[in-house]
PDB file of C-alpha atoms in Angstrom:
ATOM      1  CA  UNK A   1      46.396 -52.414  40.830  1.00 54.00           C
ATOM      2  CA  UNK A   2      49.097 -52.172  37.938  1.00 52.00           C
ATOM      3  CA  UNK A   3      46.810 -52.925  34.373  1.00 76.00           C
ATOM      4  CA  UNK A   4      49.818 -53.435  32.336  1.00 88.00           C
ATOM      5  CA  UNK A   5      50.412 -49.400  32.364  1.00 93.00           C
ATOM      6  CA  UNK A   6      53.425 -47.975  30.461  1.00 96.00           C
ATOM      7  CA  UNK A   7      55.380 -44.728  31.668  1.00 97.00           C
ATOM      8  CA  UNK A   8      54.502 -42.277  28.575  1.00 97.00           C
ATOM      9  CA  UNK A   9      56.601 -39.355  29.935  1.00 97.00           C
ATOM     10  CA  UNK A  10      59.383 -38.335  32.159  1.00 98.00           C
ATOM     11  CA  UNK A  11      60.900 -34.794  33.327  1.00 97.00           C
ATOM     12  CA  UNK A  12      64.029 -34.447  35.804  1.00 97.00           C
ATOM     13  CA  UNK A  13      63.369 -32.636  38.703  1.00 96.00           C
ATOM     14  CA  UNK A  14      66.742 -32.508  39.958  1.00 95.00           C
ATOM     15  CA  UNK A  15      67.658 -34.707  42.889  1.00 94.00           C
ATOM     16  CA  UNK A  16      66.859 -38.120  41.858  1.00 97.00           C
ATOM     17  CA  UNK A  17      63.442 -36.783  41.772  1.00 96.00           C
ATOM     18  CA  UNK A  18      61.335 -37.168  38.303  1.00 97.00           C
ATOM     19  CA  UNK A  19      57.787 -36.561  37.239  1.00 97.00           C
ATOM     20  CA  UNK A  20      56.488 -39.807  35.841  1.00 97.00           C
ATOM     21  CA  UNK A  21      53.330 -39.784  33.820  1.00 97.00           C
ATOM     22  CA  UNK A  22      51.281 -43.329  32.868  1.00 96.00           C
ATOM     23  CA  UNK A  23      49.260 -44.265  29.645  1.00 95.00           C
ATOM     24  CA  UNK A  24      46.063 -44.012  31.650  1.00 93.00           C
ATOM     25  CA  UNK A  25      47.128 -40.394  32.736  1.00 93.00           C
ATOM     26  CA  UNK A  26      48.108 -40.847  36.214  1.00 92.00           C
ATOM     27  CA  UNK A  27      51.099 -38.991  37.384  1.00 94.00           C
ATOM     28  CA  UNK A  28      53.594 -38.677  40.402  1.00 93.00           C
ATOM     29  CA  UNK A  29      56.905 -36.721  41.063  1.00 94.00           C
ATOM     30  CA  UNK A  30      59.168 -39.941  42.330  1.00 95.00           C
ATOM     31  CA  UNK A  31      62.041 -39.945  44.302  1.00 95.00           C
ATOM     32  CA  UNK A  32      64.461 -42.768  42.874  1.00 96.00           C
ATOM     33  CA  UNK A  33      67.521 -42.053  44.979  1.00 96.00           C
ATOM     34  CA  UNK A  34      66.610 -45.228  47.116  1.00 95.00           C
ATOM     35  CA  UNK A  35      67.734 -47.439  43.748  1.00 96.00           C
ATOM     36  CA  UNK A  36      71.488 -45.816  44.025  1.00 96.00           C
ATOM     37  CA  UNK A  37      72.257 -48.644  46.423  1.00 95.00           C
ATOM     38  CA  UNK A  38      70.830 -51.463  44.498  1.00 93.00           C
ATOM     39  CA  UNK A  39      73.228 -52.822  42.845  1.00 92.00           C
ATOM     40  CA  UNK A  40      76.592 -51.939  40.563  1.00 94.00           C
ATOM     41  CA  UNK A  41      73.900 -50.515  37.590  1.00 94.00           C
ATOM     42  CA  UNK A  42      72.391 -48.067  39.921  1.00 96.00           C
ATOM     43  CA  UNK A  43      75.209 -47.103  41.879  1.00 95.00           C
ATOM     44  CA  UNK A  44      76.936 -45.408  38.466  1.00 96.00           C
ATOM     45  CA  UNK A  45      73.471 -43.259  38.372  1.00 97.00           C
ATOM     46  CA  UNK A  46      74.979 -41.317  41.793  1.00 96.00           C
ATOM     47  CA  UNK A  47      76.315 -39.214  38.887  1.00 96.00           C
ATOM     48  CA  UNK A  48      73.350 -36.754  38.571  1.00 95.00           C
ATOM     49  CA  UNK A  49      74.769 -35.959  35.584  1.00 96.00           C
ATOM     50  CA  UNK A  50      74.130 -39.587  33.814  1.00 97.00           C
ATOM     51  CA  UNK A  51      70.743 -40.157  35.742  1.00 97.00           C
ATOM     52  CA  UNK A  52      69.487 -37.083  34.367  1.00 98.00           C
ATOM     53  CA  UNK A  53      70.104 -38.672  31.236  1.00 98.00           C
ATOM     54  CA  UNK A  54      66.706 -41.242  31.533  1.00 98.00           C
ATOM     55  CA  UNK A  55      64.580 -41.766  28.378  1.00 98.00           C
ATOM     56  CA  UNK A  56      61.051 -43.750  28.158  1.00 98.00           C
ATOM     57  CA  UNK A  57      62.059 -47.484  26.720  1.00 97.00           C
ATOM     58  CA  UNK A  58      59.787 -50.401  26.458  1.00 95.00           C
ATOM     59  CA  UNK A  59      57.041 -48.287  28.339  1.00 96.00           C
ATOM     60  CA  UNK A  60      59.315 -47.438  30.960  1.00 97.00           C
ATOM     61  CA  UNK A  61      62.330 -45.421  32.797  1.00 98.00           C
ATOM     62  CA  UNK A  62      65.600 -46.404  31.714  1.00 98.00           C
ATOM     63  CA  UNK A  63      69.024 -44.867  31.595  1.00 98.00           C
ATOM     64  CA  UNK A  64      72.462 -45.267  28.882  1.00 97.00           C
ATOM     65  CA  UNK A  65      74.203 -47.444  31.184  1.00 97.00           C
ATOM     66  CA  UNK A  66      71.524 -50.195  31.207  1.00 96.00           C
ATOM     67  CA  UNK A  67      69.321 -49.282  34.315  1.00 97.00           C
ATOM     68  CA  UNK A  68      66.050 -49.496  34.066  1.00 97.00           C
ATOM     69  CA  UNK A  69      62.774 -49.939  36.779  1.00 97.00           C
ATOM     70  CA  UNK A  70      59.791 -52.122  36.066  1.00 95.00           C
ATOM     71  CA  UNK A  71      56.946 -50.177  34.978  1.00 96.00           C
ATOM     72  CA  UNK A  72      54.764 -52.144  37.578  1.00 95.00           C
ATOM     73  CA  UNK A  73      56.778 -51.242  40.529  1.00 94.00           C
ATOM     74  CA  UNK A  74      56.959 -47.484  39.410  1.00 95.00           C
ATOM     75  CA  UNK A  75      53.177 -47.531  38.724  1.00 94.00           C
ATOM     76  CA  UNK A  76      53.212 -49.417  42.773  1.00 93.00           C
ATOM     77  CA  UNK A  77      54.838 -46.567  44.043  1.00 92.00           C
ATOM     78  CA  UNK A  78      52.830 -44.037  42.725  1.00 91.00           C
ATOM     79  CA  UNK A  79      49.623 -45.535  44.533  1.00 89.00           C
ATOM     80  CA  UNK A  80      51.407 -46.124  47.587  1.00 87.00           C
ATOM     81  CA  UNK A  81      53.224 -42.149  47.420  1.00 79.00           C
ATOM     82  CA  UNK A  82      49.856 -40.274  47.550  1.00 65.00           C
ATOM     83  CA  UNK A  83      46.664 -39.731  45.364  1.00 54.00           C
ATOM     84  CA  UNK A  84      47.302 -40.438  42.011  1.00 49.00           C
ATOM     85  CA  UNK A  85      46.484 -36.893  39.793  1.00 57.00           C
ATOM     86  CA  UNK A  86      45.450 -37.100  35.692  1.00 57.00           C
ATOM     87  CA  UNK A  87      49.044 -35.462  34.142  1.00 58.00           C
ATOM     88  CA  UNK A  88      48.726 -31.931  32.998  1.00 56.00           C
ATOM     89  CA  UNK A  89      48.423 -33.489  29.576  1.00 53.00           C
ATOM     90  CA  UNK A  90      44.848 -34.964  30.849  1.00 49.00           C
ATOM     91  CA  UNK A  91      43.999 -32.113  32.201  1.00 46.00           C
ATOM     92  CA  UNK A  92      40.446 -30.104  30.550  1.00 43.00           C
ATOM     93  CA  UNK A  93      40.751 -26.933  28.726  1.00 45.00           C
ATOM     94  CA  UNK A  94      37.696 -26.095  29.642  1.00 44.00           C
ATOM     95  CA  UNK A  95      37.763 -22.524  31.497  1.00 41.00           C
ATOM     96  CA  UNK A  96      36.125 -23.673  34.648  1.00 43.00           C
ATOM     97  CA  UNK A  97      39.127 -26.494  35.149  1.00 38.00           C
ATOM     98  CA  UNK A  98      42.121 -25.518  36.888  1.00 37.00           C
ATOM     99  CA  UNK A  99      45.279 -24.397  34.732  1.00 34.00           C
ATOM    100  CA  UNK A 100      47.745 -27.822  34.766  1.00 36.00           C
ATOM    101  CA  UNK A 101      50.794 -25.152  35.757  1.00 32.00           C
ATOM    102  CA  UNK A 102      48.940 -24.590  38.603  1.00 29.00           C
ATOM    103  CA  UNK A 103      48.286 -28.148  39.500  1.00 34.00           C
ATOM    104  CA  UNK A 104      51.915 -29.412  39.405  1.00 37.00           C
ATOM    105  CA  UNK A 105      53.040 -26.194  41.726  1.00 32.00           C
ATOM    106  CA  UNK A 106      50.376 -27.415  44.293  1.00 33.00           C
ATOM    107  CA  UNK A 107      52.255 -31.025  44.223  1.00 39.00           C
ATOM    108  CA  UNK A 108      55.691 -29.448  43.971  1.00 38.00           C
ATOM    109  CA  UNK A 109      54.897 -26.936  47.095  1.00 38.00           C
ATOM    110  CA  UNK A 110      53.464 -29.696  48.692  1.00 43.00           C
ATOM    111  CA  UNK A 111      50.187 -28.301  49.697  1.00 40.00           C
ATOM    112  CA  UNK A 112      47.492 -30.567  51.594  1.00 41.00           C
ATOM    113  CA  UNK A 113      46.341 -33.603  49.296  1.00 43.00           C
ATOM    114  CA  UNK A 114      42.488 -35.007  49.576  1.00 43.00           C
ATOM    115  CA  UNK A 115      42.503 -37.937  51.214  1.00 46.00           C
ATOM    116  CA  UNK A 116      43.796 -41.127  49.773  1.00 47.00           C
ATOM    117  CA  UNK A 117      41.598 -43.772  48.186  1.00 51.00           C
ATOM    118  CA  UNK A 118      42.000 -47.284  47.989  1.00 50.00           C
ATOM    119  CA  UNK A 119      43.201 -48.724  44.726  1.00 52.00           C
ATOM    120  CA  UNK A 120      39.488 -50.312  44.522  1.00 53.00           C
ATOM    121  CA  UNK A 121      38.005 -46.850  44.566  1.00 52.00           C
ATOM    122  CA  UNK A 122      40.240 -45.597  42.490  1.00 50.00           C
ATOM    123  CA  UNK A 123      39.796 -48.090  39.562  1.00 48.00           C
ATOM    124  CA  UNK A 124      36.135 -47.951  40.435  1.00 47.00           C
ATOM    125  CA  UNK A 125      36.643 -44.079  39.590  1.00 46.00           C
ATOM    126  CA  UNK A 126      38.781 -44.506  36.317  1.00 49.00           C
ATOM    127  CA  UNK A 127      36.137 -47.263  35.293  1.00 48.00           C
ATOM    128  CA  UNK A 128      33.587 -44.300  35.550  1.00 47.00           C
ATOM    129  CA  UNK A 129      35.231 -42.218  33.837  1.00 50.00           C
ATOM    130  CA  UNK A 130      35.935 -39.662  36.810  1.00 48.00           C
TER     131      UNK A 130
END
């Protein structure tokens, strides 16, 4: 379930591809090539060039020539894409945890994910503080 969450931070990953983090630390790399077809505003982002160009405006992903996506359907497709992960930059220091480089190669190389939870266990879980 989307609480009002704003897109803090974005990084190009190269095709159409970009690693979205939320306000409540939740992150995702998201492919946004299916938008080029939605309309005249996308279809100018084919130019990687220009859609490498997003910023974070108004708590969400939007590009020079107008474009943007709703923060609530970006946050959607992170639930739906896999198990949501805390961002590197919610990550603990702490020398037990696991180093946040090595986190985002596991997602990038595509290694197995736990199991997905429901969007009731996982608010149940971020209520908790987990």
């Amino acid at each position: 379930m989307w609480d009002m969450n704003e897109v803090v931070s974005i990084r190009y990953c190269g095709d159409y591809t970009y690693h979205i983090v939320f306000d409540d630390g939740l992150a995702t790399f998201l492919d946004l090539s299916v938008y080029l077809t939605k309309g005249p505003v996308f279809e100018a982002l084919r130019d990687q060039q220009l859609f490498a160009q997003a910023a974070v405006e108004g708590g969400t992903i939007a590009w020079p020539n107008g474009a943007d996506i709703a923060p609530e359907t970006l946050y959607e497709k992170l639930l739906q894409s896999r198990t949501p992960r805390p961002s590197a930059a919610h990550v603990s220091s702490d020398p037990g945890s696991q180093a946040p480089s090595t986190i985002e190669s596991r997602e990038r190389s595509g290694s197995q994910d736990p199991p997905k939870k429901s969007p009731a266990e996982l608010s149940s879980a971020r209520d908790a503080g987990l």
